[in-house]
XYZ file of C-alpha atoms in Angstrom:
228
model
C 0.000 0.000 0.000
C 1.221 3.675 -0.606
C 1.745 6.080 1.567
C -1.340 8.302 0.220
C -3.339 4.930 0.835
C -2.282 4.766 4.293
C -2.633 8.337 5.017
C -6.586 8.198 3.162
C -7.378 4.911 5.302
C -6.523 6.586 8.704
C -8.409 9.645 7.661
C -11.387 7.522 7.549
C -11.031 5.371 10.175
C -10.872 8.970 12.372
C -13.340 10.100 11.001
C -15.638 7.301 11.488
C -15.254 7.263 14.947
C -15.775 10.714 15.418
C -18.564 11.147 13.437
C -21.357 13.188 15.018
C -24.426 11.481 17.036
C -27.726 12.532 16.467
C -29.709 13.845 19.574
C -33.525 13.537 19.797
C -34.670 17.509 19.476
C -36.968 17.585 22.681
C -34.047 15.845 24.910
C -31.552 18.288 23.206
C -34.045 21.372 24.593
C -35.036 20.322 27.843
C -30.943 19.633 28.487
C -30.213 23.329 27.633
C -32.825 24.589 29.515
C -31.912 22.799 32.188
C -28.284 24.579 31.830
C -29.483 27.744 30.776
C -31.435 27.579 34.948
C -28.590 27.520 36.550
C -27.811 30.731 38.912
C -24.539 31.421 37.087
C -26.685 32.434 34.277
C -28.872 34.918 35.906
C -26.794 36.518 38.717
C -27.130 39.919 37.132
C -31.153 39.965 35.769
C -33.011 42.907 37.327
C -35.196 41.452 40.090
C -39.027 41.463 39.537
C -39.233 45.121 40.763
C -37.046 46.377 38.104
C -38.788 44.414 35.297
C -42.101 45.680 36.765
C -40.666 49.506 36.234
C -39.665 48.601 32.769
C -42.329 47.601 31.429
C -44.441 50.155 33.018
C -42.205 53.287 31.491
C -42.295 50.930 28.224
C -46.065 51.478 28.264
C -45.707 54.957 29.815
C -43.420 55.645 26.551
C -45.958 54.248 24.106
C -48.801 55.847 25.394
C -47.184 59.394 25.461
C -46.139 58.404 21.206
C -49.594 57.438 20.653
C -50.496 60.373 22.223
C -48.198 63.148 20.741
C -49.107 61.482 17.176
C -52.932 62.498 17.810
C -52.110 65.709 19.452
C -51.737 69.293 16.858
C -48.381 69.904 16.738
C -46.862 66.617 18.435
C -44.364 66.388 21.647
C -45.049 70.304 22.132
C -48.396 70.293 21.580
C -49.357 67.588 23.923
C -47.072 68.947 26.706
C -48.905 72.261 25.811
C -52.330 70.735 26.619
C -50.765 69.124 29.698
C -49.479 71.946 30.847
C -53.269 73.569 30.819
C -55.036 70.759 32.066
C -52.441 70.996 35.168
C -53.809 75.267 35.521
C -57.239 74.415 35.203
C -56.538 71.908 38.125
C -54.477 74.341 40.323
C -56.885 77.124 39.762
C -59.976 75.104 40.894
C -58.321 73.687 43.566
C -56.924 76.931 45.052
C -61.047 78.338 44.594
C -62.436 75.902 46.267
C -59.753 74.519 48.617
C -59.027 71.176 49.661
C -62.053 68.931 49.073
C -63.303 67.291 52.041
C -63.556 63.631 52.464
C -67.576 63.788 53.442
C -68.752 67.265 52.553
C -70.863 69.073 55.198
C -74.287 70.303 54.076
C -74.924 74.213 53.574
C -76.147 74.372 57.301
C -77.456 77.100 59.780
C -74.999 80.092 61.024
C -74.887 78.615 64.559
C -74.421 74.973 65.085
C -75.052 74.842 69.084
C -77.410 76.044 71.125
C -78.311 80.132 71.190
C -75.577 82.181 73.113
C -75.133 85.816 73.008
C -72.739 88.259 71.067
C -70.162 88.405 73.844
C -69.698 85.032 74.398
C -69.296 84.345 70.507
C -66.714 87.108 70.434
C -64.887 85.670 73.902
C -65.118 82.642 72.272
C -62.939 83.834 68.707
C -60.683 86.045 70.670
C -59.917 82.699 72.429
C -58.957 80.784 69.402
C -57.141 83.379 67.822
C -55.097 83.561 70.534
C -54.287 79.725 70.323
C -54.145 80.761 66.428
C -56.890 78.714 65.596
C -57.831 81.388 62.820
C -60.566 78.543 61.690
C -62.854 78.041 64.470
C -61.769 82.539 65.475
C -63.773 83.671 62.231
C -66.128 81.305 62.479
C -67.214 82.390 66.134
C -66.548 86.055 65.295
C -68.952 85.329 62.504
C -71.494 84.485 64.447
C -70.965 87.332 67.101
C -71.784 89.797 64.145
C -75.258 88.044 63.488
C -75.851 87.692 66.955
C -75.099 91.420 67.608
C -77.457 92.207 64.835
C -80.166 90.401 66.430
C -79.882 91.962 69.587
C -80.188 95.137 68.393
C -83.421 94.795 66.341
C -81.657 94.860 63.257
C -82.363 91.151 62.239
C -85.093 88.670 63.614
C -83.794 86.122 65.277
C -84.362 83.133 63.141
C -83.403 79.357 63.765
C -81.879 77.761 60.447
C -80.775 81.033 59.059
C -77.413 80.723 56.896
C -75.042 83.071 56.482
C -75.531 84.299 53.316
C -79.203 85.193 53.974
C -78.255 86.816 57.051
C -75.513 89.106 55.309
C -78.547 89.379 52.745
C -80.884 90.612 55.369
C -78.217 92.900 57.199
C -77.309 94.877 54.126
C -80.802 96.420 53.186
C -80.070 98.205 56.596
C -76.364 99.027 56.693
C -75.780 99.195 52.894
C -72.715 100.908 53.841
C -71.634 97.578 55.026
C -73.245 95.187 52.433
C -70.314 94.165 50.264
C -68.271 93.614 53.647
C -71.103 91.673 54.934
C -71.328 89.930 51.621
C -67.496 89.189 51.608
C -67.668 87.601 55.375
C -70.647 85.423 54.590
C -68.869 84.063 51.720
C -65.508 83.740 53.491
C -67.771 81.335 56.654
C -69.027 79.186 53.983
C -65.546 78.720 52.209
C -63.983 77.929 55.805
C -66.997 75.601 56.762
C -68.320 73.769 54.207
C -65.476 74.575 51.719
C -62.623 73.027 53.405
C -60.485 76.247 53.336
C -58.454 77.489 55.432
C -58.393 80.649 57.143
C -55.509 83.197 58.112
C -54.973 86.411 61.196
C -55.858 88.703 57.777
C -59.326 86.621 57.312
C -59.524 87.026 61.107
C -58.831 90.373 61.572
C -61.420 91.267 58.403
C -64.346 89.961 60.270
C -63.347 91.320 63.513
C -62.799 94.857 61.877
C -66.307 94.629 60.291
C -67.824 93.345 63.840
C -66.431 96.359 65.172
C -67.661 98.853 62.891
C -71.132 97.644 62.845
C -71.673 98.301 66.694
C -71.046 101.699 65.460
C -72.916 101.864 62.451
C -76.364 103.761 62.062
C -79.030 101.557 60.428
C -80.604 103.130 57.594
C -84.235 103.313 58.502
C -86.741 102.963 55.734
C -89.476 105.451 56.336
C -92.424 106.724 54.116
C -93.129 110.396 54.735
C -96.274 111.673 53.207
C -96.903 115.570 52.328
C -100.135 116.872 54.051
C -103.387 116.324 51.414
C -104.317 119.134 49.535
């Protein structure tokens, strides 16, 4: 035999033996899953957390695309109509203060039983002092109606709200009407409103309690001429 016959008979003996086996396809998956589980594989993944987070900014991004492609004027214009959404929002809130979990209904002035002008006013200077400016204009409030009604000037009236008491009051101190009108609405917005109240909002109502006890009520009167 030659030496090329030699050297072509060992090259197939070789390669006979190491000629490839043929693995079954599901065997062949299940092994390298069963590799691919292994911790060494997965030491760095993000935790469940992190893949939470992704795929919520994922859908966070796609929405704001889908978005933006609907919107005049794209990216701008949608961060345009964000942007006054978000004043609408602030505006509102800052009119109408912070809503209150169960909202009281439009109730009467005085929420206990009757007391008299003094007390209510010993009562506000009391919180104010404790700078419970709150509960101070409510009382001093209700010292204002309750002087009122002591002097003649409104009937006393179980029920009546503030509004319709600043209502009433004004026909005789017009002078005083839009201050009335401005108090009224500033007890409502503290009360029922959920806002919150300040020394200024304090010291308004207390200023306006003090110049009624001074005010003159304007009388309506009907003078007729002697007949002819």
């Amino acid at each position: 035999m030659s030496a090329t016959g030699g050297t072509t008979a060992r090259l197939l003996i070789r390669a006979a033996g190491n000629s490839p086996v043929d693995i079954p396809r599901d065997p062949a998956r299940e092994a390298a899953e069963r590799e691919l589980s292994k911790p060494m594989y997965h030491e760095n993944d993000p935790n469940l957390l992190m893949r939470a987070l992704d795929r919520f900014w994922e859908w966070v991004g796609e929405l704001f695309n889908s978005a933006s492609g609907a919107t005049p004027g794209g990216t701008l214009g949608l961060v345009a109509v964000i942007l006054l959404v978000l004043c609408l929002v602030a505006a509102l809130w800052w009119r109408l203060g912070t809503p209150r979990r169960t909202p009281a209904p439009a109730d009467s002035l005085f929420d206990k039983g009757p007391r008299t002008a003094a007390e209510h006013r010993s009562a506000a200077e009391a919180h104010a002092a404790a700078g419970r400016w709150n509960q101070a204009v409510q009382e001093r409030m209700r010292a204002v109606v309750r002087s009122l009604e002591e002097r003649a000037l409104l009937d006393p009236r179980p029920g009546r709200t503030a509004d319709e008491a600043a209502a009433e009051a004004g026909r005789s101190l017009p002078a005083h009407a839009d201050e009335l009108r401005a108090a009224a609405r500033g007890f409502d917005d503290i009360t029922y409103g959920g806002r919150t109240a300040d020394e200024q909002t304090y010291a308004r109502v207390r200023a306006l309690d003090l110049a009624l006890e001074r005010a003159k009520p304007l009388l309506s009167t009907t003078t007729q001429g002697p007949a002819e």
